[in-house]
């Protein structure tokens, strides 16, 4: 072993970083060895991104030392390019690629192979092919980055770092934007990079991927290290308890509901991405739609919400035909809707938290002759902020000041407050902290148990299993399988989601 490898790849000691009013990192120690996948975990706001920004030369620490391969970096890196020169590379939460350029152009950008002083395009394409092949990161060098799905754009980011010779890769919440299949593919790549001796720091708050994909875990809470764990010797419960500071019951399967009258009935529904789909949801029942993202679930929900034209079929809400009703008419008739995209569709970022919580309430008990009295809006906001544990410094701050998880609580709180007979809810806990996930699940169950009908679309199997009374699997725009709560085990669902419904499970054994 060379001296370089005997020393940790990254060693942070006593890193402290203060923002006005916040101690984001409080004397944090982090040791990452060569060739390991090290998970840095913590709930939103725990200080993970700040610590990585300090390491990567984007923020200057107030105190602490950084060592790379045993070498002290006096007062930290001055810039990301200094960090890169020392072998670090970071994929940020939001990608930093040029959409109008090709994959190859992005990968070699500002580090282009040259021939007679000119950028050697053929060499750039060759280089991308080589790197892609070596690391199992297949992507077409000539594709325009703007045309690629998120999973492939992320590959381009990783290729870019590898092209620049990064030996330690930092990925900040890399799977937040990926489908489960894309996330699996990413983990295969990270494991092979680690097997070649590269080092990976994985920032995440998702337990499952840490348990499956990392060697060691450091947990932050409120800016402090609260646990250092060896992945093989820990459990989801232990990590969750460290992250939240209390025992959390994970993957709880809630008791079934008591279904009553049919609230939503869908027959032969057809849109651009949904084919001849039938389903019913009863009062007091949660029907779960499982499926790998992109199999028509979002289009189904949009059609039911009145946001996407249906080309055939019939939809009734409490026996009333709403097939051609507008989104607003559906709302009035008793449909509440939590969309997948809480930023673009679900909320108004510039409006205050209180105003966001009041949205859509112009025809409810909050309003007086169609107007919303400010005092009522405030009181309503205060009730929901408390009930859903929305962390906002005041109900008057803009919604854009909330973290993703808190914005989600706002959205779900607002929709449940409508007390509508039918709730459509899509990916209710994507990007949400463990503690908040439990709260959201409890609220959905309580909503069901007070006699409401819920149609839940989720890509999280454990969420579907925990909440749904019946599970429908969507594959290529159709419902290909239906299960009762008892039948819906992970293996059966996983197989059906991969398009294997109809194959007898016994025959596979
Ligand atoms: N540039 C900044 N200015 C002020 N406060 C910040 C800034 N960046 C982060 N914070 C605060 O520091 C704390 C830690 O944030 P962050 O490192 O982003 O957490 P995480 O990545 O674990 O979600 C939070 O309270 C956040 O609001
Ligand atoms: Mg972060």
Coordinates of C-alpha atoms and ligand atoms in Angstrom, one line a residue:
X1 CA 0.0 0.0 0.0
X2 CA 1.4 3.4 -0.9
X3 CA 1.6 6.1 1.7
X4 CA -1.2 7.9 -0.2
X5 CA -3.6 5.0 0.2
X6 CA -2.7 4.4 3.9
X7 CA -4.0 7.9 4.6
X8 CA -7.7 8.6 4.4
X9 CA -8.9 10.0 1.1
X10 CA -10.7 12.8 2.9
X11 CA -10.3 13.8 6.5
X12 CA -12.3 16.7 8.0
X13 CA -11.6 17.8 11.6
X14 CA -13.7 20.2 13.6
X15 CA -15.4 21.9 10.6
X16 CA -17.6 24.7 11.8
X17 CA -19.7 26.8 9.5
X18 CA -22.0 29.6 10.7
X19 CA -24.7 31.3 8.6
X20 CA -26.5 34.3 10.0
X21 CA -28.8 32.8 12.6
X22 CA -27.8 29.1 11.9
X23 CA -24.9 27.0 13.0
X24 CA -24.9 24.8 9.9
X25 CA -21.9 22.7 10.9
X26 CA -20.7 22.4 14.5
X27 CA -17.2 20.9 14.8
X28 CA -17.8 18.1 12.3
X29 CA -15.3 15.3 11.9
X30 CA -15.6 13.0 8.9
X31 CA -13.1 10.4 7.8
X32 CA -13.5 8.7 4.4
X33 CA -11.1 6.0 3.3
X34 CA -9.9 5.2 -0.2
X35 CA -12.2 2.8 -2.1
X36 CA -15.2 3.1 0.2
X37 CA -18.7 4.4 -0.5
X38 CA -19.3 6.6 2.5
X39 CA -22.9 7.7 3.1
X40 CA -23.4 11.1 4.7
X41 CA -26.9 11.1 6.1
X42 CA -29.3 13.4 7.9
X43 CA -32.7 15.0 7.6
X44 CA -33.2 18.2 5.6
X45 CA -31.3 21.1 7.1
X46 CA -28.9 18.8 9.0
X47 CA -25.9 20.4 7.3
X48 CA -24.9 17.8 4.7
X49 CA -24.7 20.1 1.7
X50 CA -22.9 22.8 3.7
X51 CA -20.2 20.3 4.8
X52 CA -19.7 19.2 1.2
X53 CA -19.6 22.9 0.0
X54 CA -16.8 23.5 2.6
X55 CA -15.0 20.4 1.4
X56 CA -15.3 21.4 -2.3
X57 CA -14.1 25.0 -1.9
X58 CA -17.5 26.6 -2.4
X59 CA -17.9 27.9 1.2
X60 CA -15.1 28.9 3.6
X61 CA -15.3 27.2 7.0
X62 CA -15.2 29.3 10.2
X63 CA -13.0 26.7 11.8
X64 CA -11.6 23.2 11.1
X65 CA -9.1 21.5 8.9
X66 CA -9.3 19.5 5.7
X67 CA -6.8 16.8 4.7
X68 CA -6.7 15.1 1.4
X69 CA -4.6 11.9 1.2
X70 CA -3.0 13.0 4.4
X71 CA -2.0 16.4 3.1
X72 CA -3.4 19.4 5.0
X73 CA -5.2 22.0 2.8
X74 CA -4.3 25.2 4.5
X75 CA -7.6 27.1 5.3
X76 CA -9.5 24.8 2.9
X77 CA -9.8 25.0 -0.9
X78 CA -10.2 28.5 -2.3
X79 CA -12.5 27.3 -5.1
X80 CA -13.9 24.2 -6.7
X81 CA -11.2 24.2 -9.3
X82 CA -8.6 23.9 -6.5
X83 CA -10.6 21.0 -5.1
X84 CA -10.7 19.4 -8.5
X85 CA -6.9 19.8 -8.9
X86 CA -6.6 17.7 -5.7
X87 CA -8.7 14.9 -7.1
X88 CA -12.2 15.8 -5.8
X89 CA -15.3 16.0 -8.0
X90 CA -18.8 16.9 -7.1
X91 CA -22.2 16.2 -8.7
X92 CA -24.5 18.9 -7.3
X93 CA -28.2 18.5 -6.4
X94 CA -29.1 20.5 -9.6
X95 CA -27.0 19.6 -12.5
X96 CA -24.7 22.1 -14.1
X97 CA -24.7 21.0 -17.8
X98 CA -25.2 22.9 -21.0
X99 CA -28.5 21.6 -22.6
X100 CA -27.7 22.8 -26.1
X101 CA -24.3 21.0 -26.2
X102 CA -23.7 17.4 -26.9
X103 CA -22.7 14.8 -24.3
X104 CA -19.1 14.8 -25.6
X105 CA -18.9 18.6 -25.6
X106 CA -20.2 18.7 -22.0
X107 CA -17.9 16.0 -20.8
X108 CA -14.7 17.7 -22.1
X109 CA -15.9 21.3 -21.5
X110 CA -13.0 23.5 -20.3
X111 CA -10.7 20.4 -20.4
X112 CA -10.9 19.7 -24.1
X113 CA -8.4 17.4 -25.9
X114 CA -6.6 19.6 -28.5
X115 CA -4.8 19.0 -31.7
X116 CA -2.8 21.8 -33.3
X117 CA -4.4 24.1 -30.8
X118 CA -7.9 23.3 -31.9
X119 CA -10.5 21.2 -30.0
X120 CA -10.2 17.7 -31.2
X121 CA -13.9 16.6 -31.5
X122 CA -13.1 13.1 -32.7
X123 CA -10.8 12.6 -29.7
X124 CA -13.5 14.0 -27.4
X125 CA -16.1 11.5 -28.7
X126 CA -13.5 8.7 -28.4
X127 CA -12.7 9.7 -24.8
X128 CA -16.4 9.7 -23.8
X129 CA -16.9 6.2 -25.4
X130 CA -13.8 4.9 -23.6
X131 CA -14.8 6.3 -20.2
X132 CA -18.4 5.2 -20.7
X133 CA -17.3 1.6 -21.5
X134 CA -14.8 1.4 -18.7
X135 CA -17.3 2.5 -16.1
X136 CA -20.6 1.1 -17.4
X137 CA -21.9 4.5 -18.0
X138 CA -23.5 4.0 -21.5
X139 CA -24.6 7.2 -23.1
X140 CA -24.4 8.4 -26.7
X141 CA -21.6 11.0 -27.1
X142 CA -23.5 12.8 -29.9
X143 CA -26.8 13.2 -28.1
X144 CA -27.8 16.7 -27.1
X145 CA -27.9 16.9 -23.3
X146 CA -31.2 18.8 -23.3
X147 CA -32.8 15.8 -24.9
X148 CA -31.7 13.2 -22.3
X149 CA -33.7 11.9 -19.4
X150 CA -32.4 12.9 -15.9
X151 CA -30.7 9.5 -15.3
X152 CA -28.5 9.9 -18.4
X153 CA -27.7 13.6 -17.6
X154 CA -26.4 12.4 -14.3
X155 CA -24.2 10.0 -16.1
X156 CA -22.8 12.9 -18.1
X157 CA -22.0 14.7 -14.9
X158 CA -20.1 11.7 -13.6
X159 CA -18.3 11.2 -16.9
X160 CA -17.2 14.9 -16.7
X161 CA -15.7 14.3 -13.3
X162 CA -13.9 11.1 -14.4
X163 CA -12.6 12.9 -17.5
X164 CA -11.0 15.4 -15.2
X165 CA -9.4 12.6 -13.2
X166 CA -11.5 12.8 -10.0
X167 CA -10.5 10.2 -7.5
X168 CA -13.1 11.1 -4.9
X169 CA -16.6 11.7 -6.1
X170 CA -19.2 13.6 -4.0
X171 CA -22.8 13.1 -5.0
X172 CA -25.4 15.3 -3.3
X173 CA -28.8 13.6 -3.1
X174 CA -28.2 11.8 -6.5
X175 CA -31.3 9.7 -6.4
X176 CA -33.8 12.4 -5.5
X177 CA -34.6 12.8 -9.2
X178 CA -34.2 9.2 -10.4
X179 CA -36.7 6.4 -10.9
X180 CA -36.0 3.2 -8.9
X181 CA -34.4 1.5 -12.0
X182 CA -32.2 4.5 -12.7
X183 CA -31.1 4.6 -9.0
X184 CA -30.2 0.9 -9.2
X185 CA -28.1 1.6 -12.3
X186 CA -26.4 4.4 -10.5
X187 CA -25.5 2.2 -7.6
X188 CA -24.0 -0.4 -9.9
X189 CA -21.8 2.3 -11.3
X190 CA -20.7 3.6 -7.9
X191 CA -19.9 0.2 -6.7
X192 CA -17.7 -0.5 -9.7
X193 CA -15.9 2.9 -9.2
X194 CA -15.3 2.0 -5.6
X195 CA -14.0 -1.5 -6.6
X196 CA -11.4 0.3 -8.8
X197 CA -10.2 2.2 -5.8
X198 CA -12.1 5.4 -6.3
X199 CA -13.8 7.0 -3.3
X200 CA -17.5 8.0 -3.2
X201 CA -19.2 10.3 -0.7
X202 CA -22.9 9.8 -1.1
X203 CA -25.2 12.5 0.5
X204 CA -28.7 11.2 1.0
X205 CA -31.5 10.8 3.4
X206 CA -32.8 7.5 2.0
X207 CA -32.2 4.5 4.2
X208 CA -32.7 1.8 1.8
X209 CA -30.0 2.9 -0.7
X210 CA -27.5 3.5 2.2
X211 CA -28.1 0.0 3.5
X212 CA -27.7 -1.5 0.0
X213 CA -25.0 0.7 -1.4
X214 CA -22.6 2.0 1.2
X215 CA -19.7 0.8 3.4
X216 CA -19.9 3.3 6.2
X217 CA -22.3 5.9 7.4
X218 CA -21.9 9.2 9.1
X219 CA -25.1 10.8 10.4
X220 CA -25.6 14.5 11.0
X221 CA -28.3 16.1 13.0
X222 CA -28.6 19.9 13.6
X223 CA -25.1 20.4 12.2
X224 CA -23.4 17.8 14.5
X225 CA -22.2 14.2 13.9
X226 CA -24.6 12.0 16.0
X227 CA -23.5 8.6 14.7
X228 CA -20.7 6.8 12.8
X229 CA -21.8 3.4 11.7
X230 CA -20.5 0.4 9.7
X231 CA -23.3 -0.3 7.2
X232 CA -23.0 -4.1 7.6
X233 CA -23.4 -3.8 11.3
X234 CA -26.3 -1.4 11.5
X235 CA -30.0 -1.3 10.6
X236 CA -32.5 1.0 9.1
X237 CA -34.0 1.5 12.6
X238 CA -30.7 2.5 14.1
X239 CA -29.9 5.0 11.3
X240 CA -33.4 6.5 11.4
X241 CA -33.2 6.9 15.2
X242 CA -29.9 8.7 14.8
X243 CA -31.3 11.0 12.1
X244 CA -34.5 11.9 13.9
X245 CA -33.3 11.7 17.5
X246 CA -36.2 9.3 18.4
X247 CA -37.3 5.8 17.6
X248 CA -39.2 5.6 14.3
X249 CA -41.3 2.8 13.2
X250 CA -40.3 2.2 9.6
X251 CA -42.2 0.3 6.9
X252 CA -45.3 0.0 9.2
X253 CA -48.1 -1.8 7.5
X254 CA -51.3 0.0 8.6
X255 CA -54.5 -2.0 9.4
X256 CA -56.9 -2.2 6.5
X257 CA -59.8 0.2 6.2
X258 CA -63.5 -0.6 6.0
X259 CA -64.6 0.2 2.4
X260 CA -68.2 1.5 2.0
X261 CA -69.8 3.1 -1.1
X262 CA -68.1 3.6 -4.4
X263 CA -66.8 7.2 -4.7
X264 CA -64.7 7.1 -7.8
X265 CA -65.6 4.8 -10.7
X266 CA -63.5 4.7 -13.9
X267 CA -64.4 2.7 -16.9
X268 CA -62.5 2.3 -20.2
X269 CA -60.4 5.4 -19.5
X270 CA -58.1 6.2 -22.4
X271 CA -55.6 9.1 -22.9
X272 CA -52.4 9.4 -24.9
X273 CA -50.6 7.2 -22.3
X274 CA -53.4 5.2 -20.6
X275 CA -55.4 2.4 -22.3
X276 CA -58.8 1.2 -21.4
X277 CA -58.4 1.5 -17.7
X278 CA -61.0 0.6 -15.1
X279 CA -60.9 1.0 -11.4
X280 CA -63.1 2.0 -8.4
X281 CA -62.2 3.6 -5.1
X282 CA -64.6 3.4 -2.2
X283 CA -65.2 5.6 0.8
X284 CA -62.9 4.4 3.6
X285 CA -60.5 2.8 1.2
X286 CA -57.0 3.6 -0.1
X287 CA -56.3 2.2 -3.5
X288 CA -52.7 2.1 -4.4
X289 CA -51.3 2.3 -7.9
X290 CA -47.8 0.8 -8.1
X291 CA -45.6 1.0 -11.1
X292 CA -42.2 2.1 -12.3
X293 CA -42.4 5.8 -13.2
X294 CA -43.4 6.4 -16.7
X295 CA -46.0 3.7 -17.1
X296 CA -49.0 6.0 -17.4
X297 CA -49.6 6.7 -13.7
X298 CA -49.0 10.5 -13.9
X299 CA -51.2 10.7 -17.0
X300 CA -53.9 8.8 -15.3
X301 CA -53.9 11.1 -12.3
X302 CA -53.8 14.2 -14.5
X303 CA -56.8 12.9 -16.5
X304 CA -58.7 12.2 -13.3
X305 CA -57.8 15.7 -12.0
X306 CA -59.2 17.2 -15.3
X307 CA -55.8 18.4 -16.5
X308 CA -55.4 16.0 -19.4
X309 CA -58.0 15.2 -22.1
X310 CA -59.5 11.8 -22.1
X311 CA -60.2 10.3 -25.5
X312 CA -62.5 7.5 -24.4
X313 CA -64.1 6.1 -21.2
X314 CA -66.3 7.4 -18.4
X315 CA -65.5 8.7 -14.9
X316 CA -68.0 9.2 -12.1
X317 CA -67.6 10.9 -8.7
X318 CA -70.3 9.9 -6.3
X319 CA -72.3 8.6 -9.3
X320 CA -72.1 11.9 -11.1
X321 CA -70.5 11.9 -14.5
X322 CA -67.4 14.1 -14.5
X323 CA -65.7 12.7 -17.6
X324 CA -65.6 16.1 -19.3
X325 CA -65.7 18.3 -16.2
X326 CA -62.9 20.9 -15.9
X327 CA -60.4 20.8 -13.1
X328 CA -62.3 23.5 -11.2
X329 CA -65.6 21.7 -11.6
X330 CA -64.1 18.5 -10.2
X331 CA -62.7 20.4 -7.2
X332 CA -66.2 21.8 -6.5
X333 CA -67.7 18.4 -6.8
X334 CA -65.4 16.9 -4.2
X335 CA -62.0 16.0 -5.6
X336 CA -58.7 17.1 -3.9
X337 CA -55.4 16.6 -5.6
X338 CA -51.8 16.4 -4.5
X339 CA -49.7 16.5 -7.7
X340 CA -46.3 14.9 -8.1
X341 CA -44.7 18.2 -9.0
X342 CA -45.2 20.4 -6.0
X343 CA -43.1 23.2 -7.4
X344 CA -44.5 23.7 -10.9
X345 CA -48.1 22.6 -10.3
X346 CA -48.9 22.4 -6.6
X347 CA -47.9 25.7 -5.1
X348 CA -47.2 29.3 -5.9
X349 CA -43.6 29.9 -4.8
X350 CA -43.8 33.7 -4.5
X351 CA -47.0 33.7 -2.4
X352 CA -46.9 33.3 1.4
X353 CA -47.2 30.1 3.2
X354 CA -50.6 31.3 4.5
X355 CA -51.9 32.2 1.1
X356 CA -50.7 28.9 -0.3
X357 CA -52.6 27.1 2.4
X358 CA -55.7 29.1 1.5
X359 CA -55.5 28.4 -2.2
X360 CA -58.6 26.7 -3.6
X361 CA -60.6 27.5 -0.5
X362 CA -62.6 30.3 -2.2
X363 CA -65.6 28.2 -2.1
X364 CA -65.2 26.6 1.3
X365 CA -66.1 27.5 4.9
X366 CA -63.0 29.8 5.0
X367 CA -64.5 32.2 2.5
X368 CA -67.1 34.8 3.0
X369 CA -69.0 35.6 -0.2
X370 CA -66.1 34.3 -2.3
X371 CA -63.5 36.5 -0.4
X372 CA -60.9 35.2 2.0
X373 CA -60.8 37.4 5.1
X374 CA -57.1 37.8 6.2
X375 CA -57.8 36.8 9.8
X376 CA -59.4 33.6 8.6
X377 CA -56.5 32.9 6.3
X378 CA -54.1 33.4 9.2
X379 CA -56.0 31.2 11.6
X380 CA -56.4 28.5 8.9
X381 CA -52.6 28.6 8.3
X382 CA -51.8 28.4 11.9
X383 CA -53.9 25.3 12.4
X384 CA -52.4 23.5 9.4
X385 CA -48.8 24.5 10.3
X386 CA -49.3 23.0 13.7
X387 CA -51.2 19.9 12.5
X388 CA -48.7 19.0 9.9
X389 CA -45.5 20.2 11.6
X390 CA -44.6 22.6 8.7
X391 CA -41.4 24.3 9.6
X392 CA -41.6 28.0 8.5
X393 CA -40.2 30.9 10.4
X394 CA -43.7 32.6 10.0
X395 CA -46.8 31.9 7.8
X396 CA -46.0 35.2 6.0
X397 CA -42.7 33.9 4.4
X398 CA -42.9 33.0 0.7
X399 CA -43.5 29.3 0.0
X400 CA -40.1 29.4 -1.9
X401 CA -38.4 29.7 1.5
X402 CA -39.6 26.2 2.6
X403 CA -37.5 23.1 2.1
X404 CA -38.9 20.4 -0.2
X405 CA -40.2 18.3 2.6
X406 CA -42.0 21.2 4.3
X407 CA -43.5 22.3 1.0
X408 CA -44.9 18.8 0.6
X409 CA -46.4 19.0 4.1
X410 CA -48.0 22.3 3.1
X411 CA -49.5 20.8 0.0
X412 CA -50.9 17.7 1.7
X413 CA -52.2 19.8 4.6
X414 CA -54.0 22.1 2.2
X415 CA -55.6 19.4 0.2
X416 CA -56.7 17.3 3.2
X417 CA -58.3 20.4 4.7
X418 CA -60.8 20.5 1.8
X419 CA -62.4 17.4 3.3
X420 CA -63.2 16.3 -0.2
X421 CA -64.7 12.8 -0.6
X422 CA -62.0 11.9 -3.0
X423 CA -58.2 12.5 -2.7
X424 CA -55.8 11.9 -5.5
X425 CA -52.3 11.8 -4.2
X426 CA -49.2 11.2 -6.2
X427 CA -45.7 10.5 -4.7
X428 CA -46.8 12.0 -1.3
X429 CA -43.4 11.5 0.4
X430 CA -40.9 11.9 -2.4
X431 CA -37.9 13.9 -1.0
X432 CA -39.5 14.0 2.5
X433 CA -37.7 13.3 5.8
X434 CA -38.4 10.0 7.6
X435 CA -40.1 11.7 10.5
X436 CA -42.3 13.7 8.2
X437 CA -43.1 10.5 6.1
X438 CA -44.5 8.9 9.2
X439 CA -46.7 12.0 9.9
X440 CA -47.9 12.1 6.2
X441 CA -48.8 8.4 6.3
X442 CA -50.7 8.8 9.6
X443 CA -52.6 11.7 8.1
X444 CA -53.6 9.7 5.0
X445 CA -54.7 6.8 7.1
X446 CA -56.8 9.1 9.4
X447 CA -58.3 10.7 6.3
X448 CA -59.3 7.2 5.0
X449 CA -60.7 6.2 8.4
X450 CA -62.9 9.3 8.5
X451 CA -64.7 7.9 5.4
X452 CA -62.8 9.4 2.5
X453 CA -61.7 7.7 -0.6
X454 CA -58.0 7.9 -1.5
X455 CA -56.3 7.0 -4.8
X456 CA -52.5 6.8 -4.0
X457 CA -49.9 6.7 -6.8
X458 CA -46.4 5.9 -5.5
X459 CA -43.2 4.5 -6.8
X460 CA -42.2 3.5 -3.3
X461 CA -43.2 -0.1 -2.7
X462 CA -43.0 0.1 1.0
X463 CA -45.4 3.1 0.9
X464 CA -47.9 1.2 -1.2
X465 CA -47.7 -1.8 1.0
X466 CA -48.0 0.2 4.1
X467 CA -51.0 2.2 3.1
X468 CA -53.1 0.6 0.4
X469 CA -56.1 -1.6 1.0
X470 CA -55.9 -2.8 -2.6
X471 CA -53.0 -2.5 -5.1
X472 CA -53.2 -2.1 -8.8
X473 CA -50.0 -2.4 -10.9
X474 CA -49.7 -0.2 -14.0
X475 CA -47.5 -1.3 -16.8
X476 CA -47.3 0.4 -20.2
X477 CA -50.5 2.3 -19.6
X478 CA -52.6 -0.6 -18.4
X479 CA -53.6 -2.1 -15.1
X480 CA -51.9 -5.5 -15.4
X481 CA -52.5 -6.9 -11.9
X482 CA -54.7 -6.3 -8.9
X483 CA -53.9 -7.5 -5.4
X484 CA -55.4 -7.4 -2.0
X485 CA -53.4 -6.0 0.9
X486 CA -52.4 -9.5 2.0
X487 CA -51.3 -10.6 -1.5
X488 CA -49.2 -7.5 -2.2
X489 CA -45.8 -8.6 -1.0
X490 CA -42.7 -6.9 -2.4
X491 CA -41.7 -9.7 -4.6
X492 CA -45.1 -10.1 -6.2
X493 CA -45.4 -6.3 -6.8
X494 CA -41.8 -6.0 -8.0
X495 CA -42.3 -8.7 -10.6
X496 CA -45.6 -7.2 -11.8
X497 CA -44.0 -3.7 -12.0
X498 CA -41.3 -5.1 -14.2
X499 CA -44.0 -6.3 -16.6
X500 CA -44.1 -9.9 -15.3
X501 CA -47.8 -9.9 -14.2
X502 CA -49.6 -12.9 -15.5
X503 CA -46.5 -15.1 -15.1
X504 CA -47.4 -17.4 -12.2
X505 CA -45.0 -16.7 -9.4
X506 CA -44.7 -20.4 -8.6
X507 CA -43.4 -21.0 -12.2
X508 CA -40.6 -18.6 -11.6
X509 CA -39.2 -20.5 -8.6
Ligands
LIG1 N1 -26.2 30.0 2.0 C1 -26.9 29.9 3.2 N2 -27.3 31.0 3.9 C2 -27.9 30.8 5.1 N3 -28.3 29.6 5.6 C3 -27.9 28.5 5.0 C4 -27.2 28.6 3.7 N4 -27.0 27.3 3.3 C5 -27.6 26.5 4.2 N5 -28.1 27.2 5.2 C6 -28.8 26.7 6.4 O1 -27.9 25.8 7.0 C7 -28.5 24.7 7.5 C8 -28.0 23.4 6.9 O2 -28.4 23.4 5.5 P1 -27.9 22.3 4.4 O3 -26.4 22.1 4.6 O4 -28.4 22.7 3.1 O5 -28.6 21.0 5.0 P2 -28.9 19.6 4.2 O6 -28.1 19.6 3.0 O7 -28.5 18.6 5.2 O8 -30.3 19.6 3.9 C9 -30.0 24.9 7.2 O9 -30.6 25.4 8.4 C10 -30.0 25.9 6.1 O10 -31.2 26.7 6.1
LIG2 MG1 -28.7 19.3 0.9

